PDB file of C-alpha atoms in Angstrom:
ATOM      1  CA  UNK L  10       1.360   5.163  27.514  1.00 79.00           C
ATOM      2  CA  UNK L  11      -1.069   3.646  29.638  1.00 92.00           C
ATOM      3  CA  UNK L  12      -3.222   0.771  28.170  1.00 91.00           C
ATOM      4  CA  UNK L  13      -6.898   2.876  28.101  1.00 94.00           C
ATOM      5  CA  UNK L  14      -4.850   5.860  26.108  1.00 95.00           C
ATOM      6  CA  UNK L  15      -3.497   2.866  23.717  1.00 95.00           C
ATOM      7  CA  UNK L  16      -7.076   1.480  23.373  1.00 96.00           C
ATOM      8  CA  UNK L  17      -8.572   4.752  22.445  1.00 97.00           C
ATOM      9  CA  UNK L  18      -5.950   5.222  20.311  1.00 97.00           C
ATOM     10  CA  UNK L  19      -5.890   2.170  18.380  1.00 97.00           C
ATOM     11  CA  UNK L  20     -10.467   2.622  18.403  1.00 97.00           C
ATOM     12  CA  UNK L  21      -9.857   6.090  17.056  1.00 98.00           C
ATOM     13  CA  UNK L  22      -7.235   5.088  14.202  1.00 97.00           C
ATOM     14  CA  UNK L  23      -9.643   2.031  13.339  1.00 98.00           C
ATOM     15  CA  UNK L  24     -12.453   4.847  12.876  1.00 98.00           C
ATOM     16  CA  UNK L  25     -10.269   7.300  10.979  1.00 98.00           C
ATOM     17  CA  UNK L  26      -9.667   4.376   8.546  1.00 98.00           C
ATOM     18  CA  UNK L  27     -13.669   4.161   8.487  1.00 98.00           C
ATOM     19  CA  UNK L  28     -13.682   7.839   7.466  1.00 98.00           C
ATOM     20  CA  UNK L  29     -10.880   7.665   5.196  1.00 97.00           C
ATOM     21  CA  UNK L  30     -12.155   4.440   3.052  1.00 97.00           C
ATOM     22  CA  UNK L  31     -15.731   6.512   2.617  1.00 97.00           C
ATOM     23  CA  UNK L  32     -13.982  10.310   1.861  1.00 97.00           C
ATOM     24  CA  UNK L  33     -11.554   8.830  -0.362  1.00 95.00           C
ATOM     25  CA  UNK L  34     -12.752   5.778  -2.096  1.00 97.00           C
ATOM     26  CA  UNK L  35     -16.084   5.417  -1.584  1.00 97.00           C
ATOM     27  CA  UNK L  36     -15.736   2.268   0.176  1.00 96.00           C
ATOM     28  CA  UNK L  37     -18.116   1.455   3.432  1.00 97.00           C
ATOM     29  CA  UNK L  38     -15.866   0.041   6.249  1.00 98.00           C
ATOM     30  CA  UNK L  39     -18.122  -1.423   8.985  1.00 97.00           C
ATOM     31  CA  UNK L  40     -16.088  -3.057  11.381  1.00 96.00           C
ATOM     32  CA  UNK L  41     -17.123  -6.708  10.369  1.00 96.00           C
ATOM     33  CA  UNK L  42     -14.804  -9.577   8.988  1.00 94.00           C
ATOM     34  CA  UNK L  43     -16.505  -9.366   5.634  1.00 95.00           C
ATOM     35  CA  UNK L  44     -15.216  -6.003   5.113  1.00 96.00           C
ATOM     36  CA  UNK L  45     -11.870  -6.812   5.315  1.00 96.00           C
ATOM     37  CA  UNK L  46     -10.932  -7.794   1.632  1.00 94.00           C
ATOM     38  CA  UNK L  47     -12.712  -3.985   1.076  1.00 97.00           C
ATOM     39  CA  UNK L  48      -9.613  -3.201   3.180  1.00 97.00           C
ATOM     40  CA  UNK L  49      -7.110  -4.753   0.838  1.00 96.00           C
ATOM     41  CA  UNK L  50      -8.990  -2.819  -1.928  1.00 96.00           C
ATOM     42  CA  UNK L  51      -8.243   0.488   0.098  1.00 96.00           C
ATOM     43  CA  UNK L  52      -4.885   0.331   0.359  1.00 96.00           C
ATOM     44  CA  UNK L  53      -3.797  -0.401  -3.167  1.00 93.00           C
ATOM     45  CA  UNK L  54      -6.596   2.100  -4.486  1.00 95.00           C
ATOM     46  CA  UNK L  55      -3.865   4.424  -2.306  1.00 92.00           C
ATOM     47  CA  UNK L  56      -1.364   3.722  -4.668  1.00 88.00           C
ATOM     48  CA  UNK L  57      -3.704   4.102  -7.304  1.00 90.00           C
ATOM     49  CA  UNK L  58      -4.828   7.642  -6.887  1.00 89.00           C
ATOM     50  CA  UNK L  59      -1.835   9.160  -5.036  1.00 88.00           C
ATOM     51  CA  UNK L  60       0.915   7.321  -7.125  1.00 82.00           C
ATOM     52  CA  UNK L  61       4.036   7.422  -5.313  1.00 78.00           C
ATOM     53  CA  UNK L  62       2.734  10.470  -2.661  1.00 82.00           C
ATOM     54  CA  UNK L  63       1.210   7.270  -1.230  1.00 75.00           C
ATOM     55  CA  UNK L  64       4.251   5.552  -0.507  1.00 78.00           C
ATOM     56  CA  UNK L  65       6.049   8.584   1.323  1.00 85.00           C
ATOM     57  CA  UNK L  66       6.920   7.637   5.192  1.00 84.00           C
ATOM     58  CA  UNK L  67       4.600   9.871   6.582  1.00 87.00           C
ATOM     59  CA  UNK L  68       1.881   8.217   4.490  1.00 90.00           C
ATOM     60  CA  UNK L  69       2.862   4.788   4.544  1.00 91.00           C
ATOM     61  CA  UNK L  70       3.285   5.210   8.582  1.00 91.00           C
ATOM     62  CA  UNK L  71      -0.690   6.999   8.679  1.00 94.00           C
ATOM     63  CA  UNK L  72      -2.194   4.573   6.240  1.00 96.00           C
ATOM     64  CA  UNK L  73      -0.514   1.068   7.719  1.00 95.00           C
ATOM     65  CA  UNK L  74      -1.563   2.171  11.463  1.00 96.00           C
ATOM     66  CA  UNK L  75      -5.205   3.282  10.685  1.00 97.00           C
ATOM     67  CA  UNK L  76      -5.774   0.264   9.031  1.00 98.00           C
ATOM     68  CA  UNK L  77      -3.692  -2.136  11.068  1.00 97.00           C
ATOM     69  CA  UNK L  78      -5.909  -0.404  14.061  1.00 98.00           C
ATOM     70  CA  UNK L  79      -8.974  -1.257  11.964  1.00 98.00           C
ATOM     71  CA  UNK L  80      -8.047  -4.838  11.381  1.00 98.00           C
ATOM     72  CA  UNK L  81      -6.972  -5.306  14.935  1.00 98.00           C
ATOM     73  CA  UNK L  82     -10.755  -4.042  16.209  1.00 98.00           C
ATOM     74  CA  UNK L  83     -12.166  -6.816  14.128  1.00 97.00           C
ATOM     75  CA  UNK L  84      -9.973  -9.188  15.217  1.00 97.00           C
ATOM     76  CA  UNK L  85     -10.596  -8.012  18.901  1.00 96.00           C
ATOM     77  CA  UNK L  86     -13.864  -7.999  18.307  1.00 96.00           C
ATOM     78  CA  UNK L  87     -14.030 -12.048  17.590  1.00 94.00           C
ATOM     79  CA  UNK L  88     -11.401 -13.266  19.519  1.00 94.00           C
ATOM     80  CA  UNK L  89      -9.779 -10.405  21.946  1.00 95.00           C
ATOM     81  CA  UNK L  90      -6.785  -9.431  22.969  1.00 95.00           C
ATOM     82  CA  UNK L  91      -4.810  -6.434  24.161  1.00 96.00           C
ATOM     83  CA  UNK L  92      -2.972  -3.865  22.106  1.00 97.00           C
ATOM     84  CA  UNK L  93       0.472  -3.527  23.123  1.00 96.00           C
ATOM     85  CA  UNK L  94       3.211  -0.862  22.322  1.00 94.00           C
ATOM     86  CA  UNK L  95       6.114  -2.215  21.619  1.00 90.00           C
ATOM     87  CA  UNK L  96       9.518  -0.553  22.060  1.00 88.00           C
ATOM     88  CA  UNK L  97      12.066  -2.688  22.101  1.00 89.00           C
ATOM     89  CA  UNK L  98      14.020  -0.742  19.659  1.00 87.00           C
ATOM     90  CA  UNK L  99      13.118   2.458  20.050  1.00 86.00           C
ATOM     91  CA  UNK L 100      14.185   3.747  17.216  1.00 86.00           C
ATOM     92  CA  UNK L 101      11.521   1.726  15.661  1.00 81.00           C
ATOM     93  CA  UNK L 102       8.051   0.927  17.918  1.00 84.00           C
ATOM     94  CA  UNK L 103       5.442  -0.198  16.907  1.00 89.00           C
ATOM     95  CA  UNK L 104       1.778  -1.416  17.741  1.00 94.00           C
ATOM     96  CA  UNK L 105       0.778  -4.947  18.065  1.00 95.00           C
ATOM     97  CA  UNK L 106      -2.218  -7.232  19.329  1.00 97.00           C
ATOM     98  CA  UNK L 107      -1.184  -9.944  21.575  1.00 96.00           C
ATOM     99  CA  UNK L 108      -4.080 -12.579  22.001  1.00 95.00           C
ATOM    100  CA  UNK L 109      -2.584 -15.342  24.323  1.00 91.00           C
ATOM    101  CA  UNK L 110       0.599 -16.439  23.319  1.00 92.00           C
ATOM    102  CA  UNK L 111       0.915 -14.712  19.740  1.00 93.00           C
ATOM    103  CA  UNK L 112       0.928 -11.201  18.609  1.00 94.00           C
ATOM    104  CA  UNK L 113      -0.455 -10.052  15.668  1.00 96.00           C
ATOM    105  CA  UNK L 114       1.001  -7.097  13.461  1.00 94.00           C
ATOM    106  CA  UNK L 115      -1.361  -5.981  11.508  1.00 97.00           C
ATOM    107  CA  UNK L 116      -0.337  -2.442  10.368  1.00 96.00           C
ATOM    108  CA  UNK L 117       2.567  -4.626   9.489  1.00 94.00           C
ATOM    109  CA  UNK L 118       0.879  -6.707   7.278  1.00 96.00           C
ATOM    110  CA  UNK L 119      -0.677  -3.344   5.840  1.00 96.00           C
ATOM    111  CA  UNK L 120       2.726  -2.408   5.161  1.00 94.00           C
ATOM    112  CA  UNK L 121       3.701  -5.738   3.248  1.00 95.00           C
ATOM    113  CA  UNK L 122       1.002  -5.083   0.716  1.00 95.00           C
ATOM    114  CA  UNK L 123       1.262  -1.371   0.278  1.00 93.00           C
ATOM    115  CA  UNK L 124       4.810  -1.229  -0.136  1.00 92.00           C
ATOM    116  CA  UNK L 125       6.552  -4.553  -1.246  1.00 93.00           C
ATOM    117  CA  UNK L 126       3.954  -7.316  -2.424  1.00 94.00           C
ATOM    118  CA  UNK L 127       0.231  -6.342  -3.902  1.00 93.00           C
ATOM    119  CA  UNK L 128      -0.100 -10.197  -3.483  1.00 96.00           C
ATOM    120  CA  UNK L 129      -0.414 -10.224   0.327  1.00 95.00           C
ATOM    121  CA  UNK L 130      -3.631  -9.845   1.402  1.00 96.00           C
ATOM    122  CA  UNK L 131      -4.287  -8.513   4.804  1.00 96.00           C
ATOM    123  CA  UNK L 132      -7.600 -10.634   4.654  1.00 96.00           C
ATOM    124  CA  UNK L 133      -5.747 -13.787   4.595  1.00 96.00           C
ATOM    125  CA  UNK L 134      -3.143 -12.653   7.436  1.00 96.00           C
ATOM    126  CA  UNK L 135      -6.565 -12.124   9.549  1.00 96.00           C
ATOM    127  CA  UNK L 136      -8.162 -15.532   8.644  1.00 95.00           C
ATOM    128  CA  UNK L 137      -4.651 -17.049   9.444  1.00 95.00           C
ATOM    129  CA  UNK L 138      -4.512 -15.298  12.769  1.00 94.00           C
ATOM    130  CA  UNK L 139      -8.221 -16.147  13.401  1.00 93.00           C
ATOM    131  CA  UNK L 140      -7.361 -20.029  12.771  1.00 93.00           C
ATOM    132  CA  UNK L 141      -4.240 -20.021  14.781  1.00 89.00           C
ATOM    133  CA  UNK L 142      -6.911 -18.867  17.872  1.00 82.00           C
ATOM    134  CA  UNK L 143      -8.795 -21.300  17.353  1.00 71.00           C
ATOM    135  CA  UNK L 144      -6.323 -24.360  17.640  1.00 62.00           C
TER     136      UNK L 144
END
């Protein structure tokens, strides 16, 4: 994949999680860092409404990459960075930001809270990352 096709695909997933938060929830995403604790709202209000039919790969893989696209576009927005697809184990690739010398998973971090802690907050992961930039 070359790095404009990863780009637009990463801008398109951050927009389908745009659509997604308005259709489904009612929840205006608008690419800011304020809207990001709106973004740990989304993905539990997932659970909420779909019950386990949320946590099902397919939807745990859609919902953690739209959202860990739409994270990473804020992010890239303040402090840039590349997307990068990682497959070092290709049974497993995934999608990360690299901004200097750290990378950033943020559909990662999506999956943390959807899946195995309600407690993480992607939020915090980004104001983390966001400091660590800034050192």
């Amino acid at each position: 994949m070359q790095q404009h096709e990863l780009d637009q695909l990463m801008k398109e997933c951050a927009s389908d999680a745009v659509q997604t938060a308005e259709e489904e929830f009612n929840i205006k995403l608008d690419l800011t860092q304020e809207s990001l604790g709106s973004v740990d709202d989304v993905l539990l209000s997932f659970v909420e409404k779909y019950n386990d039919k949320a946590l099902e790969d397919n939807a745990v893989f859609t919902i953690c990459n739209i959202y860990g696209a739409y994270i990473g576009e804020v992010f890239k927005s303040i402090a840039g960075g590349d997307w990068r697809y990682d497959q070092s184990n290709p049974e497993a690739p995934f999608v990360v930001l690299d901004v200097g010398e750290h990378s950033y998973a943020f559909s990662g971090i999506c999956y943390e809270r959807l899946v195995n802690n309600s407690n993480i907050s992607v939020k915090a992961y980004f104001e983390q990352a966001l400091a660590n930039q800034v050192q």
